Tab-separated table of C-alpha atoms and ligand atoms in Angstrom:
chain	number	residue	atom	x	y	z
A	1247	MET	CA	147.361	142.127	127.573
A	1248	PRO	CA	143.839	140.753	128.124
A	1249	PRO	CA	143.691	137.011	128.752
A	1250	ASP	CA	142.856	134.736	125.851
A	1251	LEU	CA	139.260	133.788	126.526
A	1252	HIS	CA	139.371	130.470	124.684
A	1253	SER	CA	135.603	130.801	124.576
A	1254	LYS	CA	133.781	127.504	124.810
A	1255	LEU	CA	130.860	129.035	122.929
A	1256	PRO	CA	132.437	131.552	120.564
A	1257	ASP	CA	129.324	131.869	118.415
A	1258	ALA	CA	126.735	132.192	121.169
A	1259	GLY	CA	125.000	135.516	121.622
A	1260	ILE	CA	122.031	136.270	123.843
A	1261	SER	CA	119.132	133.896	123.363
A	1262	ILE	CA	116.402	134.707	120.871
A	1263	PHE	CA	113.952	134.706	123.790
A	1264	ALA	CA	115.904	137.411	125.608
A	1265	HIS	CA	116.420	139.350	122.370
A	1266	MET	CA	112.745	139.431	121.419
A	1267	THR	CA	111.668	140.140	124.996
A	1268	ALA	CA	114.062	143.096	125.167
A	1269	LEU	CA	112.655	144.403	121.875
A	1270	ALA	CA	109.092	143.900	123.125
A	1271	ASN	CA	109.912	145.883	126.263
A	1272	ARG	CA	111.654	148.615	124.292
A	1273	HIS	CA	108.679	149.054	121.946
A	1274	GLY	CA	106.010	148.525	124.603
A	1275	ALA	CA	104.862	145.565	122.522
A	1276	ILE	CA	102.810	142.511	123.441
A	1277	ASN	CA	105.211	139.698	124.144
A	1278	LEU	CA	104.022	136.515	122.462
A	1279	ALA	CA	107.678	135.630	121.963
A	1280	GLN	CA	109.130	134.197	125.164
A	1281	GLY	CA	107.210	131.216	126.487
A	1282	PHE	CA	105.727	132.272	129.800
A	1283	PRO	CA	102.173	132.872	131.037
A	1284	ASP	CA	101.131	136.482	131.648
A	1285	PHE	CA	98.622	135.348	134.280
A	1286	ALA	CA	99.355	134.484	137.898
A	1287	PRO	CA	99.992	131.020	139.302
A	1288	PRO	CA	97.246	129.636	141.571
A	1289	GLU	CA	96.827	131.835	144.676
A	1290	GLN	CA	97.202	128.891	147.050
A	1291	LEU	CA	100.764	128.405	145.853
A	1292	PHE	CA	101.687	131.795	147.345
A	1293	ALA	CA	100.204	130.806	150.699
A	1294	TYR	CA	102.260	127.616	150.669
A	1295	LEU	CA	105.413	129.527	149.793
A	1296	ASP	CA	104.775	131.824	152.740
A	1297	GLU	CA	104.032	128.822	154.944
A	1298	GLY	CA	107.283	127.201	153.848
A	1299	VAL	CA	109.378	130.245	154.644
A	1300	ARG	CA	107.724	130.796	158.016
A	1301	SER	CA	107.793	127.191	159.111
A	1302	GLY	CA	111.513	126.807	158.681
A	1303	TYR	CA	112.102	125.657	155.114
A	1304	ASN	CA	114.914	128.110	154.579
A	1305	GLN	CA	118.083	126.035	154.605
A	1306	TYR	CA	119.520	123.669	152.024
A	1307	ALA	CA	117.118	121.019	150.845
A	1308	ALA	CA	118.293	117.439	150.452
A	1309	MET	CA	120.556	117.184	147.402
A	1310	PRO	CA	118.075	115.184	145.231
A	1311	GLY	CA	115.123	117.350	146.252
A	1312	LEU	CA	112.786	117.799	149.199
A	1313	PRO	CA	111.485	114.313	150.097
A	1314	GLN	CA	107.836	115.385	150.149
A	1315	LEU	CA	108.183	116.893	146.674
A	1316	ARG	CA	109.756	113.746	145.268
A	1317	THR	CA	106.944	111.726	146.845
A	1318	ALA	CA	104.321	114.003	145.265
A	1319	LEU	CA	106.050	113.715	141.907
A	1320	ALA	CA	106.217	109.924	142.178
A	1321	ARG	CA	102.468	109.876	142.769
A	1322	ARG	CA	101.910	112.037	139.719
A	1323	LEU	CA	104.030	109.686	137.581
A	1324	ARG	CA	102.108	106.671	138.866
A	1325	ASP	CA	98.708	108.268	138.222
A	1326	ARG	CA	99.587	109.576	134.798
A	1327	TYR	CA	101.957	107.050	133.338
A	1328	ASP	CA	101.487	104.008	135.524
A	1329	TYR	CA	105.181	104.335	136.285
A	1330	GLU	CA	106.477	103.325	139.706
A	1331	ALA	CA	109.226	105.829	140.434
A	1332	ASP	CA	111.144	105.334	143.659
A	1333	PRO	CA	111.417	108.894	145.001
A	1334	ASP	CA	114.686	108.051	146.743
A	1335	SER	CA	116.555	106.619	143.826
A	1336	THR	CA	114.947	107.741	140.560
A	1337	ILE	CA	113.697	111.342	140.879
A	1338	THR	CA	115.999	114.375	141.078
A	1339	VAL	CA	114.664	117.900	141.513
A	1340	THR	CA	116.605	120.493	139.520
A	1341	ALA	CA	116.611	124.239	138.910
A	1342	GLY	CA	114.158	124.011	136.033
A	1343	ALA	CA	114.145	121.490	133.239
A	1344	THR	CA	117.077	123.383	131.730
A	1345	GLN	CA	119.319	122.206	134.546
A	1346	SER	CA	118.075	118.618	134.254
A	1347	ILE	CA	118.955	118.675	130.574
A	1348	TYR	CA	122.378	120.210	131.132
A	1349	THR	CA	123.126	117.866	134.014
A	1350	ALA	CA	122.158	114.775	132.045
A	1351	ILE	CA	124.339	115.849	129.140
A	1352	SER	CA	127.209	116.689	131.429
A	1353	ALA	CA	126.907	113.373	133.275
A	1354	PHE	CA	126.878	111.172	130.190
A	1355	VAL	CA	128.556	112.978	127.313
A	1356	ARG	CA	132.328	112.778	127.258
A	1357	PRO	CA	134.598	114.823	125.015
A	1358	GLY	CA	134.147	113.613	121.454
A	1359	ASP	CA	130.828	111.830	122.128
A	1360	LYS	CA	128.116	112.401	119.571
A	1361	VAL	CA	124.647	113.570	120.506
A	1362	LEU	CA	121.791	113.478	118.044
A	1363	ILE	CA	119.516	116.515	118.109
A	1364	PHE	CA	116.407	116.879	115.972
A	1365	GLU	CA	115.833	120.362	114.621
A	1366	PRO	CA	114.134	122.694	115.159
A	1367	ALA	CA	115.506	122.286	118.686
A	1368	TYR	CA	115.243	124.111	121.980
A	1369	ASP	CA	118.149	126.508	122.234
A	1370	SER	CA	119.963	124.985	125.214
A	1371	TYR	CA	120.606	121.522	123.750
A	1372	GLY	CA	123.428	122.243	121.328
A	1373	PRO	CA	125.419	124.562	123.628
A	1374	ALA	CA	125.108	122.081	126.523
A	1375	VAL	CA	126.606	119.381	124.328
A	1376	ARG	CA	129.431	121.629	123.118
A	1377	ILE	CA	130.367	122.948	126.568
A	1378	ASN	CA	130.864	119.358	127.645
A	1379	GLY	CA	133.081	118.608	124.658
A	1380	GLY	CA	130.476	116.611	122.793
A	1381	GLN	CA	129.611	116.875	119.135
A	1382	ALA	CA	126.032	117.634	118.164
A	1383	LEU	CA	124.721	115.827	115.091
A	1384	TYR	CA	121.640	117.528	113.712
A	1385	LEU	CA	118.733	115.972	111.847
A	1386	ARG	CA	115.918	118.108	110.510
A	1387	LEU	CA	112.358	117.112	111.325
A	1388	GLU	CA	110.286	116.994	108.163
A	1389	LEU	CA	107.716	119.665	107.465
A	1390	PRO	CA	104.768	120.097	107.352
A	1391	ASP	CA	104.245	117.761	110.349
A	1392	PHE	CA	107.742	117.948	111.798
A	1393	SER	CA	107.873	114.172	111.568
A	1394	ILE	CA	111.008	112.176	112.306
A	1395	PRO	CA	113.043	111.381	109.157
A	1396	TRP	CA	113.216	107.669	109.939
A	1397	ASP	CA	115.459	106.614	107.077
A	1398	ALA	CA	117.966	109.353	107.780
A	1399	LEU	CA	117.856	108.504	111.482
A	1400	GLU	CA	118.509	104.845	110.826
A	1401	GLN	CA	121.369	105.625	108.467
A	1402	LEU	CA	122.930	108.035	110.887
A	1403	LEU	CA	122.724	105.615	113.804
A	1404	SER	CA	124.295	102.865	111.685
A	1405	LYS	CA	127.120	105.105	110.519
A	1406	GLU	CA	127.989	106.960	113.720
A	1407	THR	CA	128.397	105.907	117.326
A	1408	VAL	CA	125.776	108.082	118.960
A	1409	ARG	CA	126.065	108.324	122.719
A	1410	MET	CA	122.761	110.092	123.274
A	1411	VAL	CA	119.615	110.952	121.340
A	1412	LEU	CA	117.656	113.967	122.526
A	1413	VAL	CA	113.909	113.962	121.930
A	1414	ASN	CA	111.476	116.767	122.732
A	1415	ASN	CA	107.861	115.619	123.003
A	1416	PRO	CA	105.503	117.571	122.871
A	1417	HIS	CA	107.680	119.722	120.715
A	1418	ASN	CA	108.727	123.333	121.137
A	1419	PRO	CA	108.382	125.125	118.734
A	1420	ALA	CA	106.627	122.690	116.354
A	1421	GLY	CA	103.626	121.881	118.562
A	1422	SER	CA	103.873	118.297	117.291
A	1423	ILE	CA	103.531	115.165	119.420
A	1424	LEU	CA	104.850	111.638	119.059
A	1425	CYS	CA	102.605	108.575	119.114
A	1426	ALA	CA	103.286	105.219	120.770
A	1427	ASP	CA	104.637	103.765	117.520
A	1428	ASP	CA	107.147	106.592	117.231
A	1429	LEU	CA	108.392	105.952	120.749
A	1430	LEU	CA	108.676	102.222	120.170
A	1431	ARG	CA	110.565	102.778	116.936
A	1432	ILE	CA	112.990	105.117	118.679
A	1433	GLY	CA	113.361	102.465	121.371
A	1434	GLU	CA	114.186	99.746	118.831
A	1435	LEU	CA	116.716	101.858	116.976
A	1436	THR	CA	118.530	103.170	120.016
A	1437	ARG	CA	118.641	99.753	121.659
A	1438	ARG	CA	120.223	98.311	118.560
A	1439	HIS	CA	122.874	101.007	118.685
A	1440	ASN	CA	123.088	101.205	122.470
A	1441	SER	CA	122.467	104.954	122.723
A	1442	LEU	CA	121.078	106.750	125.749
A	1443	LEU	CA	117.885	108.744	125.408
A	1444	LEU	CA	117.224	112.151	126.896
A	1445	TRP	CA	113.538	113.043	126.731
A	1446	ASP	CA	112.438	116.638	127.167
A	1447	GLU	CA	108.779	116.242	128.145
A	1448	VAL	CA	108.226	119.651	129.750
A	1449	TYR	CA	104.907	120.087	127.918
A	1450	ASP	CA	103.588	116.666	128.890
A	1451	LEU	CA	100.346	118.094	130.272
A	1452	LEU	CA	99.690	120.306	127.263
A	1453	VAL	CA	98.350	117.900	124.667
A	1454	PHE	CA	95.126	118.798	122.892
A	1455	ASP	CA	92.129	117.535	120.940
A	1456	GLY	CA	91.439	114.487	123.060
A	1457	LYS	CA	94.900	112.986	122.565
A	1458	ARG	CA	97.128	112.103	125.483
A	1459	HIS	CA	100.834	112.443	125.944
A	1460	ARG	CA	102.829	109.258	125.592
A	1461	SER	CA	105.780	109.419	127.936
A	1462	ALA	CA	108.954	107.425	127.495
A	1463	LEU	CA	108.287	106.241	131.050
A	1464	GLU	CA	105.366	104.161	129.801
A	1465	PHE	CA	107.485	101.903	127.605
A	1466	PRO	CA	109.690	99.211	129.157
A	1467	ILE	CA	111.842	99.169	126.013
A	1468	LEU	CA	112.770	102.796	126.691
A	1469	ARG	CA	112.991	102.977	130.453
A	1470	ASP	CA	116.356	101.427	131.124
A	1471	ARG	CA	118.173	103.815	128.789
A	1472	SER	CA	116.118	106.989	129.314
A	1473	ILE	CA	116.340	110.142	131.358
A	1474	VAL	CA	113.001	111.951	131.244
A	1475	VAL	CA	112.778	115.635	132.098
A	1476	PHE	CA	109.752	117.630	133.280
A	1477	SER	CA	109.122	121.238	134.347
A	1478	ILE	CA	106.920	122.545	137.147
A	1479	GLY	CA	107.039	126.006	135.553
A	1480	LYS	CA	104.852	124.778	132.685
A	1481	THR	CA	102.537	123.000	135.092
A	1482	LEU	CA	101.784	125.616	137.738
A	1483	HIS	CA	102.260	128.780	135.618
A	1484	ASN	CA	105.390	129.729	137.587
A	1485	THR	CA	108.261	129.553	135.096
A	1486	GLY	CA	110.290	131.960	137.248
A	1487	TRP	CA	110.438	129.525	140.143
A	1488	LYS	CA	112.693	127.316	138.038
A	1489	ILE	CA	111.727	123.933	139.426
A	1490	GLY	CA	112.096	120.903	137.192
A	1491	TYR	CA	112.962	117.250	137.661
A	1492	ALA	CA	114.642	114.342	135.978
A	1493	VAL	CA	113.402	110.765	136.189
A	1494	ALA	CA	115.744	107.899	135.374
A	1495	PRO	CA	116.565	104.379	136.560
A	1496	GLU	CA	118.750	104.219	139.641
A	1497	ALA	CA	122.026	103.577	137.828
A	1498	LEU	CA	121.525	106.599	135.570
A	1499	THR	CA	120.193	108.722	138.426
A	1500	ASN	CA	123.314	108.007	140.473
A	1501	GLU	CA	125.499	109.417	137.720
A	1502	LEU	CA	123.187	112.369	137.119
A	1503	ARG	CA	123.240	113.235	140.823
A	1504	LYS	CA	127.019	113.211	140.917
A	1505	VAL	CA	126.980	116.158	138.540
A	1506	HIS	CA	123.900	117.761	140.116
A	1507	GLN	CA	125.666	117.701	143.477
A	1508	PHE	CA	128.541	119.776	142.189
A	1509	LEU	CA	126.555	121.983	139.853
A	1510	VAL	CA	123.862	123.374	142.174
A	1511	PHE	CA	123.901	120.868	145.040
A	1512	SER	CA	120.240	121.541	145.866
A	1513	VAL	CA	117.298	123.611	144.709
A	1514	ASN	CA	115.321	126.443	146.360
A	1515	THR	CA	113.813	124.908	149.489
A	1516	PRO	CA	110.640	126.959	150.157
A	1517	ALA	CA	109.675	126.777	146.474
A	1518	GLN	CA	109.966	122.980	146.591
A	1519	TYR	CA	107.913	122.948	149.769
A	1520	ALA	CA	105.165	125.072	148.192
A	1521	VAL	CA	105.018	122.954	145.038
A	1522	ALA	CA	104.795	119.742	147.086
A	1523	ARG	CA	101.991	121.160	149.246
A	1524	PHE	CA	100.147	122.344	146.165
A	1525	LEU	CA	100.423	119.047	144.295
A	1526	ASP	CA	99.242	117.198	147.428
A	1527	SER	CA	96.262	119.457	148.050
A	1528	HIS	CA	95.173	120.047	144.435
A	1529	PRO	CA	95.616	116.689	142.701
A	1530	GLY	CA	93.058	117.640	140.031
A	1531	PHE	CA	94.711	120.933	139.018
A	1532	THR	CA	96.837	119.435	136.292
A	1533	ASP	CA	93.947	117.434	134.814
A	1534	GLU	CA	92.386	120.605	133.462
A	1535	LEU	CA	95.497	122.202	132.033
A	1536	HIS	CA	95.124	120.849	128.527
A	1537	GLN	CA	91.599	122.242	128.273
A	1538	PHE	CA	92.720	125.552	129.732
A	1539	TYR	CA	95.405	125.907	127.071
A	1540	GLN	CA	93.394	124.433	124.226
A	1541	THR	CA	90.832	127.200	124.765
A	1542	ARG	CA	93.594	129.771	124.381
A	1543	ARG	CA	95.001	128.122	121.285
A	1544	ASP	CA	91.561	128.037	119.680
A	1545	LEU	CA	90.842	131.642	120.593
A	1546	PHE	CA	94.125	132.800	119.063
A	1547	TRP	CA	93.496	130.809	115.903
A	1548	ASP	CA	89.912	132.100	115.651
A	1549	LEU	CA	91.027	135.689	116.101
A	1550	LEU	CA	93.484	135.403	113.231
A	1551	ARG	CA	91.475	133.140	110.949
A	1552	GLY	CA	91.556	134.514	107.410
A	1553	HIS	CA	94.461	136.886	108.099
A	1554	PRO	CA	96.223	137.262	104.754
A	1555	ASP	CA	99.728	137.276	106.259
A	1556	PHE	CA	99.598	134.235	108.547
A	1557	GLU	CA	98.654	130.649	107.935
A	1558	PHE	CA	98.666	128.581	111.115
A	1559	LEU	CA	100.078	125.076	111.256
A	1560	PRO	CA	98.545	122.371	113.436
A	1561	CYS	CA	99.372	122.591	117.141
A	1562	ARG	CA	98.807	119.331	118.967
A	1563	GLY	CA	100.754	120.170	122.113
A	1564	SER	CA	102.883	122.830	123.923
A	1565	TYR	CA	101.752	126.434	124.267
A	1566	PHE	CA	103.047	127.658	120.950
A	1567	ALA	CA	101.279	128.280	117.666
A	1568	LEU	CA	103.373	128.288	114.507
A	1569	ALA	CA	102.395	130.466	111.584
A	1570	ARG	CA	103.734	130.453	108.069
A	1571	PHE	CA	104.089	134.096	107.165
A	1572	ARG	CA	103.300	135.304	103.705
A	1573	ALA	CA	104.181	138.988	103.944
A	1574	SER	CA	107.793	140.055	103.585
A	1575	ALA	CA	108.825	136.456	103.105
A	1576	THR	CA	111.966	137.582	101.374
A	1577	THR	CA	113.343	139.474	104.352
A	1578	GLY	CA	113.984	136.396	106.481
A	1579	ASP	CA	112.176	135.453	109.652
A	1580	LEU	CA	114.364	137.362	112.126
A	1581	ALA	CA	114.050	140.621	110.224
A	1582	TYR	CA	110.330	140.027	109.847
A	1583	ALA	CA	109.885	139.367	113.586
A	1584	GLU	CA	111.900	142.516	114.373
A	1585	HIS	CA	109.750	144.459	111.945
A	1586	LEU	CA	106.526	143.164	113.537
A	1587	VAL	CA	107.562	144.106	117.042
A	1588	ALA	CA	108.720	147.580	116.022
A	1589	THR	CA	105.836	148.491	113.715
A	1590	LEU	CA	102.841	146.494	114.970
A	1591	GLY	CA	103.801	146.009	118.612
A	1592	VAL	CA	103.606	142.206	118.673
A	1593	ALA	CA	106.650	140.062	119.454
A	1594	ALA	CA	107.048	136.516	118.123
A	1595	ILE	CA	109.987	134.128	117.764
A	1596	PRO	CA	111.596	133.483	114.357
A	1597	ILE	CA	112.029	129.748	113.895
A	1598	SER	CA	115.476	129.993	112.334
A	1599	ALA	CA	116.703	130.463	115.918
A	1600	PHE	CA	115.943	126.789	116.538
A	1601	TYR	CA	118.306	125.614	113.779
A	1602	HIS	CA	122.086	125.569	114.297
A	1603	ASP	CA	122.573	126.744	110.697
A	1604	ALA	CA	119.794	129.380	110.892
A	1605	HIS	CA	117.676	127.414	108.423
A	1606	ASP	CA	114.589	129.535	107.790
A	1607	PRO	CA	111.386	127.729	106.807
A	1608	GLY	CA	109.407	131.014	106.953
A	1609	LEU	CA	107.679	130.422	110.278
A	1610	LEU	CA	107.017	132.496	113.379
A	1611	ARG	CA	106.177	131.122	116.827
A	1612	PHE	CA	103.479	132.796	118.916
A	1613	CYS	CA	103.043	131.890	122.587
A	1614	PHE	CA	99.362	131.615	123.509
A	1615	ALA	CA	99.915	131.157	127.264
A	1616	LYS	CA	98.405	134.592	127.717
A	1617	LYS	CA	95.273	136.229	129.106
A	1618	GLU	CA	92.345	136.396	126.739
A	1619	GLU	CA	92.644	140.185	126.539
A	1620	THR	CA	96.334	139.895	125.636
A	1621	LEU	CA	95.546	137.527	122.778
A	1622	ARG	CA	92.701	139.755	121.583
A	1623	GLU	CA	94.893	142.840	121.594
A	1624	ALA	CA	97.739	141.038	119.801
A	1625	ALA	CA	95.306	139.832	117.133
A	1626	ARG	CA	93.846	143.322	116.751
A	1627	LEU	CA	97.314	144.747	116.161
A	1628	LEU	CA	98.197	142.005	113.702
A	1629	TRP	CA	95.009	142.710	111.741
A	1630	LEU	CA	95.755	146.445	111.735
A	1631	GLY	CA	99.084	145.746	110.118
A	1632	LYS	CA	97.925	143.294	107.475
A	1633	ALA	CA	99.731	143.660	104.191
B	2617	PMP	N1	112.653	122.469	127.200
B	2617	PMP	C1	111.755	123.091	126.433
B	2617	PMP	C2	111.314	122.437	125.161
B	2617	PMP	C3	111.239	124.323	126.819
B	2617	PMP	O1	110.364	124.949	126.032
B	2617	PMP	C4	111.681	124.906	128.018
B	2617	PMP	C5	111.195	126.230	128.501
B	2617	PMP	N2	110.350	126.910	127.709
B	2617	PMP	C6	112.605	124.208	128.785
B	2617	PMP	C7	113.084	123.002	128.346
B	2617	PMP	C8	113.130	124.769	130.056
B	2617	PMP	O2	112.267	124.595	131.134
B	2617	PMP	P1	112.558	125.310	132.524
B	2617	PMP	O3	112.008	126.689	132.421
B	2617	PMP	O4	111.825	124.466	133.532
B	2617	PMP	O5	114.019	125.304	132.730
B	2618	LIG	N1	111.500	128.058	127.075
B	2618	LIG	C1	111.025	129.371	126.781
B	2618	LIG	C2	110.575	129.451	125.335
B	2618	LIG	O1	110.689	128.532	124.570
B	2618	LIG	C3	112.091	130.403	126.971
B	2618	LIG	C4	112.955	130.242	128.128
B	2618	LIG	C5	114.138	131.176	127.984
B	2618	LIG	O2	113.954	132.361	127.834
B	2618	LIG	N2	115.306	130.627	127.959
B	2618	LIG	O3	110.100	130.491	124.972
C-alpha cells in the first residue's frame, strides 16, 4: 500500500509562472508572463563571477553571507534609505528573496499563528504560512488603485491576534506603491496590536515618474518590528542567480538566522563574490534602473495604446503592467490567458492566480522587463489578434 502522503499543501499545483512559461515554450510564444528580463546582466558581472571561481571562492560562504557582500549591501542601505545596517548582525544573504520570506515566516510563525496577507499576493506567501502551520488571513486590496482597505484592516487587527503582517511594496502584480503616510499608518496599527511586519521590497529600485520608494527601513516606528526583504535578481538582471537578503534588527536577525542555518546554511559563494565586486565597482548602476524600466513600460503602453481589448491600469513600480481585458471577459482570466498564448503567441499571467480563492477581477499581467524588439513583437501580435 502506498504511504499516506498527509500532504501539507494538498491544493498546490505548479505555479502559474511555471504553467504559463511551459505554455509559452510549447507554442513558441513570447513570454511576458514570468517576471524575468530577456536581456543579459551587465558583462562585468560575468568577469567577477569568473574571478571569484578562479581566486578560490568555491567553498561554503559564511552562514549569514559573504562579509564583503554584506558590507556592500549595508552601504547601499545607508545611501538609499539613510539606514545604518550593521552587516554582522542585521543583514542575512539568502537564496533569493523567496528564501528570505520563507525563512522569516518559518522563524516567527508558530502553528496556529495568524498571518495577514493582502491580495492580490505573490504566490509563495500563503503556502509558506501553511507549511509552517500558520493560518493566512486574506484582505483584498481595493481596486482600481489596489489601496489598503484601512477600516477592514483595523477591524481585523482588533478582532484577531495577528502574529505577522506581510506587505509587498512596490507591489507585484498591481504595480502600486505605498506612500510615507501608508507606512506610518501600518506602523501605528501593528504597534498597537504588537504584530511583526514582513516587508517584501524586491522592486525597491523600480519606482517611476519621479517618485521614490519609501522603505520600512526609513521609519523608526517600523524598524524594531520589521524584517525587510530585497532581491539582487531584480537589481542586476540575474534572477537565476537567486541572491536575496533580509534586513532586520539584531534580535529578529538572530532568530531568522537560526532557521537559515538549517534550511540552506549558506548561499552560492562565487555568485555572492561577483555581486559584491559589482556593487563596489559600479555604485551608480542601480541609480539608473528606474529610468531604464520606465522607458520599457512607456514603450509597451504606447505600442498598445488604443487597443480595443486592453485597457492599462497605472503602474507606479515593479516591472509589470496590468491590463483590464475586454475581449472574452466571460471566459475567465486563466482561460483567456491560455487562449492568448495558444492563438496569438503572447503569454501573460491571469491575476486570479494571486488570490487564494481565485477571485478574478478581469486583469492580465504583462512583464515589460524585455528587450525593445520583444515588446514590439508582442504588441504586433496582440494587435493582429484584436477582437
Ligand atoms: N517577491 C515578489 C513580489 C516577487 O515578484 C518575486 C520574484 N518575482 C520574489 C519575491 C522572489 O524573488 P527572488 O527571485 O529573489 O526569490
Ligand atoms: N517572481 C516572478 C514573477 O512574479 C516569478 C518567479 C517564479 O517563477 N516563481 O513573475
